[in-house]
CSV table of C-alpha atoms and ligand atoms in Angstrom, one decimal:
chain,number,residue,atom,x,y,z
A,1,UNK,CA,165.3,60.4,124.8
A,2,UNK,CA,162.7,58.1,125.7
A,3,UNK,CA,162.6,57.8,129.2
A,4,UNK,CA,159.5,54.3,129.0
A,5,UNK,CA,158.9,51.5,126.5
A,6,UNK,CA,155.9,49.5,127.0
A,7,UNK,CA,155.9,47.0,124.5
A,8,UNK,CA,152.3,44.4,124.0
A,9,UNK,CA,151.3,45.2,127.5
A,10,UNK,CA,148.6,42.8,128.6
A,11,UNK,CA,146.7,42.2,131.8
A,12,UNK,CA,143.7,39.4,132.0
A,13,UNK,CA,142.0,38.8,135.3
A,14,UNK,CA,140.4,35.2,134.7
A,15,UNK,CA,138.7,36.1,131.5
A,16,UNK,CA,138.4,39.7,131.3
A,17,UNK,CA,141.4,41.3,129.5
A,18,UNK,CA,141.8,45.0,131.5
A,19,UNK,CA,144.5,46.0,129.5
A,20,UNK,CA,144.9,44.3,125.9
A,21,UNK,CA,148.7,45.0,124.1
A,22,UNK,CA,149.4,48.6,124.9
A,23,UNK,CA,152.7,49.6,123.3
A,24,UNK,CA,153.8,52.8,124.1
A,25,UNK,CA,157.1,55.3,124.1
A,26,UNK,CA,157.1,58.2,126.8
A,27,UNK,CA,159.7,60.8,126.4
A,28,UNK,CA,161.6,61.6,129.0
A,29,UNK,CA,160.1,65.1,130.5
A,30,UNK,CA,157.2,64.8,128.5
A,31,UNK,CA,153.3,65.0,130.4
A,32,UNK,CA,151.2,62.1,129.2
A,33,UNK,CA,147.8,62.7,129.5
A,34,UNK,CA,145.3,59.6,130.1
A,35,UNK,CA,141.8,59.4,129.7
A,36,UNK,CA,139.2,56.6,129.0
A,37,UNK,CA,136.1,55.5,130.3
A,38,UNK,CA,135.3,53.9,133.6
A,39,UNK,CA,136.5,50.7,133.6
A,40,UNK,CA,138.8,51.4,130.5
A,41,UNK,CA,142.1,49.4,132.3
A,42,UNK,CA,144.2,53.2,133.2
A,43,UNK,CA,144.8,51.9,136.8
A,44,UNK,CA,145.2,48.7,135.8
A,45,UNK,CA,147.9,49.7,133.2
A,46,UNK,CA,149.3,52.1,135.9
A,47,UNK,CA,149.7,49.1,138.6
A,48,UNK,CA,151.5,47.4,136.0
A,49,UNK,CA,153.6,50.0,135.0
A,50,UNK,CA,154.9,50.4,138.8
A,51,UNK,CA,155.3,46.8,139.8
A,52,UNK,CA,151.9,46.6,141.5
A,53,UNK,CA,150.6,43.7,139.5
A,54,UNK,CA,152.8,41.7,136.9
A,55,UNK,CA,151.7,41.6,133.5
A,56,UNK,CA,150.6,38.6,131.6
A,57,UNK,CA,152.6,39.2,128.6
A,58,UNK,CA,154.3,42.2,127.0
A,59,UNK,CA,157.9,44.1,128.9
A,60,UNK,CA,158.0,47.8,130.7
A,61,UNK,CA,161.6,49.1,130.1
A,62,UNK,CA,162.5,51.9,132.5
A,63,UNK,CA,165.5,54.3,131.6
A,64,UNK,CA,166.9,51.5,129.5
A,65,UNK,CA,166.4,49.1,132.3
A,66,UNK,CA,163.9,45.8,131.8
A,67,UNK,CA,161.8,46.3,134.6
A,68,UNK,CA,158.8,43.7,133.9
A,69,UNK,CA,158.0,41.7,136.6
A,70,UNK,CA,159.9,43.9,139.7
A,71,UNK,CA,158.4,43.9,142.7
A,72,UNK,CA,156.7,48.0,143.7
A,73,UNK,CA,159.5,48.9,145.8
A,74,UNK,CA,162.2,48.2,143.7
A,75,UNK,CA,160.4,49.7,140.5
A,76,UNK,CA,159.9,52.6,143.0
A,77,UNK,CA,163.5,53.0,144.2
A,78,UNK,CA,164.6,53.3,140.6
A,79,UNK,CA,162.6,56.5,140.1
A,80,UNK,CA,158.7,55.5,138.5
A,81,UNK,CA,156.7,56.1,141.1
A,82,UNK,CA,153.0,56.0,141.4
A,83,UNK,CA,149.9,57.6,143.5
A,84,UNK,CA,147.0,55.6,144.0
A,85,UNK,CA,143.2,56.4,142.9
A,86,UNK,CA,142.3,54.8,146.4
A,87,UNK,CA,144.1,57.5,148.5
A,88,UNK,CA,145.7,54.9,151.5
A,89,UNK,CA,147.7,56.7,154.2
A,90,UNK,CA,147.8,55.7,157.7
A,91,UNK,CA,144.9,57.8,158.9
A,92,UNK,CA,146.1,57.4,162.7
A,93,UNK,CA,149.6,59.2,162.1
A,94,UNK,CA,150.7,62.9,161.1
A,95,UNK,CA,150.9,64.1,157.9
A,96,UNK,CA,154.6,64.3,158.5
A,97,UNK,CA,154.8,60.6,159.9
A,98,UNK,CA,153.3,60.1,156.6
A,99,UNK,CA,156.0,61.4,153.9
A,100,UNK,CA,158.9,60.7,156.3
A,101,UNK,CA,158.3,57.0,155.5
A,102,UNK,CA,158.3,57.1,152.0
A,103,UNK,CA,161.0,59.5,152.6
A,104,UNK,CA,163.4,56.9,154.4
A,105,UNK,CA,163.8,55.0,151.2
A,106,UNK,CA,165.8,57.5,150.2
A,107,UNK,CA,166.9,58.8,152.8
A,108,UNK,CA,168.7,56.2,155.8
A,109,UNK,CA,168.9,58.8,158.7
A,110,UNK,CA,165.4,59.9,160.7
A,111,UNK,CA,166.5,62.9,161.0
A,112,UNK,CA,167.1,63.4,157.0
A,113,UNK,CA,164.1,61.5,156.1
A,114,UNK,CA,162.0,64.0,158.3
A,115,UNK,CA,164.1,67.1,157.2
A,116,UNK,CA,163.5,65.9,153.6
A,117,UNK,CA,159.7,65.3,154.4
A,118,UNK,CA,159.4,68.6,155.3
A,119,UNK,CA,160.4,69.8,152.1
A,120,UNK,CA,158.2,68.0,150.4
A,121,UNK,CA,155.3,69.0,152.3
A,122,UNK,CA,155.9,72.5,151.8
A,123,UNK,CA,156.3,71.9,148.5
A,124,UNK,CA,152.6,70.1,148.1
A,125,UNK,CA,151.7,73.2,150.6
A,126,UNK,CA,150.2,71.2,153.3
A,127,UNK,CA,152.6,72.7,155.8
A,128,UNK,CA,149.6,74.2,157.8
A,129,UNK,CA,148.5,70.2,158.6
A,130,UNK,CA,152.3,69.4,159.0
A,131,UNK,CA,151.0,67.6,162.8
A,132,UNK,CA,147.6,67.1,161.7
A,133,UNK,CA,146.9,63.4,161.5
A,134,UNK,CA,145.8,62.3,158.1
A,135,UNK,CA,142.4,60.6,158.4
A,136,UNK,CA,141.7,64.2,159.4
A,137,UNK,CA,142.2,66.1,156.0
A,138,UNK,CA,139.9,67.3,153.4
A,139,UNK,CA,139.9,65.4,150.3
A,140,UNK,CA,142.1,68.3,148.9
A,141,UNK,CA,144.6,67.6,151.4
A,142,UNK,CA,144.8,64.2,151.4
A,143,UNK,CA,144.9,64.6,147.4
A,144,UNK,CA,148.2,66.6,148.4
A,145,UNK,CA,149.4,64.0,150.7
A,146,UNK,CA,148.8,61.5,148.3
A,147,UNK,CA,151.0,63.8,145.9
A,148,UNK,CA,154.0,64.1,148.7
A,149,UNK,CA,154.3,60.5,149.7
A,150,UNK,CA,155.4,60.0,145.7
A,151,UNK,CA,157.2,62.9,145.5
A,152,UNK,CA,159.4,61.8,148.5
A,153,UNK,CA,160.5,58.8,146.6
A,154,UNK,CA,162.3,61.4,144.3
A,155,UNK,CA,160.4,60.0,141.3
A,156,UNK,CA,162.2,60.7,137.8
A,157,UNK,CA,158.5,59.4,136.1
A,158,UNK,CA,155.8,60.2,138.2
A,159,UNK,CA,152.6,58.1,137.5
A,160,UNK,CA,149.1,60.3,138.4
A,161,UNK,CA,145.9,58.6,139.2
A,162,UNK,CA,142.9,61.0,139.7
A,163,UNK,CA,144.8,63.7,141.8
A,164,UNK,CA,141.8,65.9,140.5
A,165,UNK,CA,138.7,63.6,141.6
A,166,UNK,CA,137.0,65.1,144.3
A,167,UNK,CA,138.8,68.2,143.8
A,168,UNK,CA,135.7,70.9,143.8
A,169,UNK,CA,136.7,73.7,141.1
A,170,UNK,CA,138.4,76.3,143.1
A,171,UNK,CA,141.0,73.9,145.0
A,172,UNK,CA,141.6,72.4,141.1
A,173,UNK,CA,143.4,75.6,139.4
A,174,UNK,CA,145.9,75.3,142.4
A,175,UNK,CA,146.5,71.7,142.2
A,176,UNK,CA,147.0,71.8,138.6
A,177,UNK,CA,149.6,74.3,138.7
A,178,UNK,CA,151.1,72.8,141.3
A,179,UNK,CA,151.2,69.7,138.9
A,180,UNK,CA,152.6,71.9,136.0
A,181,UNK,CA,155.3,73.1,138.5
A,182,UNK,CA,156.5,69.5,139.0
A,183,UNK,CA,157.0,69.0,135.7
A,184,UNK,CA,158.8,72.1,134.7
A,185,UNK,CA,161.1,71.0,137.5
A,186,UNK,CA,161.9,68.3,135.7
A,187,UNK,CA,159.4,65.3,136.4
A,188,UNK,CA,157.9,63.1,133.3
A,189,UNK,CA,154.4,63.0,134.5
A,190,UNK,CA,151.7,60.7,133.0
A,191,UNK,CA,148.2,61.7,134.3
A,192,UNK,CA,145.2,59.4,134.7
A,193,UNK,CA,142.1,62.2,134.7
A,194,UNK,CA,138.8,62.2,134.1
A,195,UNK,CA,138.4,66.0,134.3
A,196,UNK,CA,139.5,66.9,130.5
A,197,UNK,CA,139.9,70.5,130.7
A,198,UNK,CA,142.6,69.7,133.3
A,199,UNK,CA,143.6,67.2,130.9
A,200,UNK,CA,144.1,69.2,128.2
A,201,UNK,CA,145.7,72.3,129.8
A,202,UNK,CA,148.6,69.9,130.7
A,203,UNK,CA,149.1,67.2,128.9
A,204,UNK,CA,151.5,67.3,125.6
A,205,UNK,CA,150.1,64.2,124.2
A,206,UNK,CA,146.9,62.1,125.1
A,207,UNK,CA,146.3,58.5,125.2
A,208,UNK,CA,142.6,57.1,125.2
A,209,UNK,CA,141.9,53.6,126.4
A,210,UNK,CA,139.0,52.2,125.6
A,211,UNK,CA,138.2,48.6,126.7
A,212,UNK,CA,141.5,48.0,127.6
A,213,UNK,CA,143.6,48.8,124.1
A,214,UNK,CA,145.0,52.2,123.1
A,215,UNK,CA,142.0,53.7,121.1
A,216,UNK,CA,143.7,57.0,120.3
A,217,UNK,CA,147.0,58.9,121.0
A,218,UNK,CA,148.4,61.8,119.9
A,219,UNK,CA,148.5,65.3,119.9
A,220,UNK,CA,145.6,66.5,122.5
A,221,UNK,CA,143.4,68.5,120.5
A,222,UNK,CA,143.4,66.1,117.4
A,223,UNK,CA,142.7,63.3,119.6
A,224,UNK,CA,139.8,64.7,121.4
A,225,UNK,CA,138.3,66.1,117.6
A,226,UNK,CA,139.2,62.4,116.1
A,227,UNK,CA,135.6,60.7,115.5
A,228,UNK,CA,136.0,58.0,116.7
A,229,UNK,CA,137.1,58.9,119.9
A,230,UNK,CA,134.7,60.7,120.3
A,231,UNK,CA,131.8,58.0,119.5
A,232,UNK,CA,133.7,55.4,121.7
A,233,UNK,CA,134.2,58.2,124.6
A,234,UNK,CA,133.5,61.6,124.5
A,235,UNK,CA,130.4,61.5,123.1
A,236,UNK,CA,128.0,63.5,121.2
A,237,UNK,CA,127.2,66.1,123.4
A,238,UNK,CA,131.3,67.1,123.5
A,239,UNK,CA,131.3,67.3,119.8
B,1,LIG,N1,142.3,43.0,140.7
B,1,LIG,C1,141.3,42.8,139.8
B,1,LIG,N2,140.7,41.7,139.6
B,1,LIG,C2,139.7,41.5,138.7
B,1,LIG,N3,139.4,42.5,137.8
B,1,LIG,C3,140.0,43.7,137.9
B,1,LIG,C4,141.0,43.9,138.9
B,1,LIG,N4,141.4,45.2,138.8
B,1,LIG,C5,140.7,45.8,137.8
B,1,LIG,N5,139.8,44.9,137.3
B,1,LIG,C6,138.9,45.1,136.2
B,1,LIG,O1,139.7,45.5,135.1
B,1,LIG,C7,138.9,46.5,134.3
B,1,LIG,C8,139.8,47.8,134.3
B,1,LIG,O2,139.8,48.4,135.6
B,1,LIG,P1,140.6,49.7,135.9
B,1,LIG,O3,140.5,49.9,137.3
B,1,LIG,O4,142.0,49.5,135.4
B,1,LIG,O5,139.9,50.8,135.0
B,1,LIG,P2,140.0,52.4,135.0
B,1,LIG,O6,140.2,52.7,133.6
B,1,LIG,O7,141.1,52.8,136.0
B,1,LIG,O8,138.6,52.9,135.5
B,1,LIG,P3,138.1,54.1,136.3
B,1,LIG,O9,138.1,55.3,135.4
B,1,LIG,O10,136.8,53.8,136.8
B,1,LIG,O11,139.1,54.3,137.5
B,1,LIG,C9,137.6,46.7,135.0
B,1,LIG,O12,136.7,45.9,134.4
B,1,LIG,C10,137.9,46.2,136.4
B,1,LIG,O13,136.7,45.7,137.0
B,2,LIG,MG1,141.1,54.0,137.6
């Protein structure tokens, strides 16, 4: 079943097209992998995707549902959820303080949204900073935080911007199996990621952008071997 239809997707910021008529069909529980040069319109396309921008032509259809033009929180209480590249928490309250917002959209009480938080947070494994207040975190933790506040929202399509960046190797093999548990739960995940052997150890199918447009998607391993992906992206010192 296809759980997203993203049909002539376009995005221009007064003369620069940063995405340019992406059509697209995600399956539902299916990991999307995304990958494209700097600049390449991923976030962009991500920000439209989850209401953070509207489009400028084209339609996003949720679950069946045309979503184009909704506002973040309601694209977000319907399940597609996204983390931001730009991590944002409020630095001057507890991790905890942190989920349990996102948390009491789904939850009215303070006492469930907390109780719910705390799940979450063990389930990012962050409960050793539980109390710690967030501008104090690593950049692994914050990456996790990051992770949590979306997770609280109880997405059904979770949308993945650069939860690897910044990540040195050893804290990467635990977040991406923490990543590949979320999905086998049950999450359709599409990943933004510039890291491509985390890319490819994940994703099912890979979409490159390149200036904007849908230069390549497919299988993983034919995409990255197609020519010209690799001429517009990888370059020659992957092949
Ligand atoms: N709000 C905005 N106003 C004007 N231009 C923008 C805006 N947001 C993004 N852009 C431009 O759109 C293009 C695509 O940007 P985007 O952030 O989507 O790329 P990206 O593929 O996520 O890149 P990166 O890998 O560096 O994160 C860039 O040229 C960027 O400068
Ligand atoms: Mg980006």
């Amino acid at each position: 079943m296809t759980i997203l239809e993203v049909k002539g997707l376009v995005k221009s910021f007064s003369g620069l097209t940063a995405v340019n008529d992406i059509n697209l069909e995600v399956r539902e529980h299916e990991f999307l992998g995304i990958v494209g040069p700097n600049g390449a319109g991923k976030t962009t396309l991500f920000s439209l995707l989850s209401g953070q921008l509207p489009p400028s032509a084209g339609k996003v259809v949720f679950e069946g549902r045309d979503i184009t033009g909704w506002s973040a929180n309601k694209v977000a209480a319907t399940g597609l959820v996204r983390t931001f590249q730009l991590m944002r928490p409020f630095e001057s309250m507890s991790v905890l303080d942190n989920v349990a917002i996102a948390s009491h959209a789904r939850h009215r009480s303070r006492r469930a949204a907390r109780r719910h938080a705390l799940g979450v947070i063990e389930r990012v494994q962050l409960e050793r900073y539980v109390n710690s207040l967030s501008g104090s975190l690593p950049t692994a933790g914050l990456k996790r935080l990051e992770l949590a506040r979306a997770l609280a929202l109880e997405p059904r399509l979770l949308l993945l911007d650069e939860v690897l960046a910044g990540l040195v190797p050893a804290e990467r093999a635990p977040m991406i199996e923490l990543l590949r548990e979320l999905h086998t739960d049950g999450v359709t995940v599409m990943l933004i990621e510039h890291i491509m052997t985390a890319v490819l150890a994940l994703s099912e199918r890979l979409l490159v952008m390149h200036e904007g447009a849908q230069l390549a998607l497919g299988e993983p391993r034919a995409v990255v071997d197609d020519p010209v992906v690799i001429e517009a992206y990888l370059g020659e010192d992957y092949a």
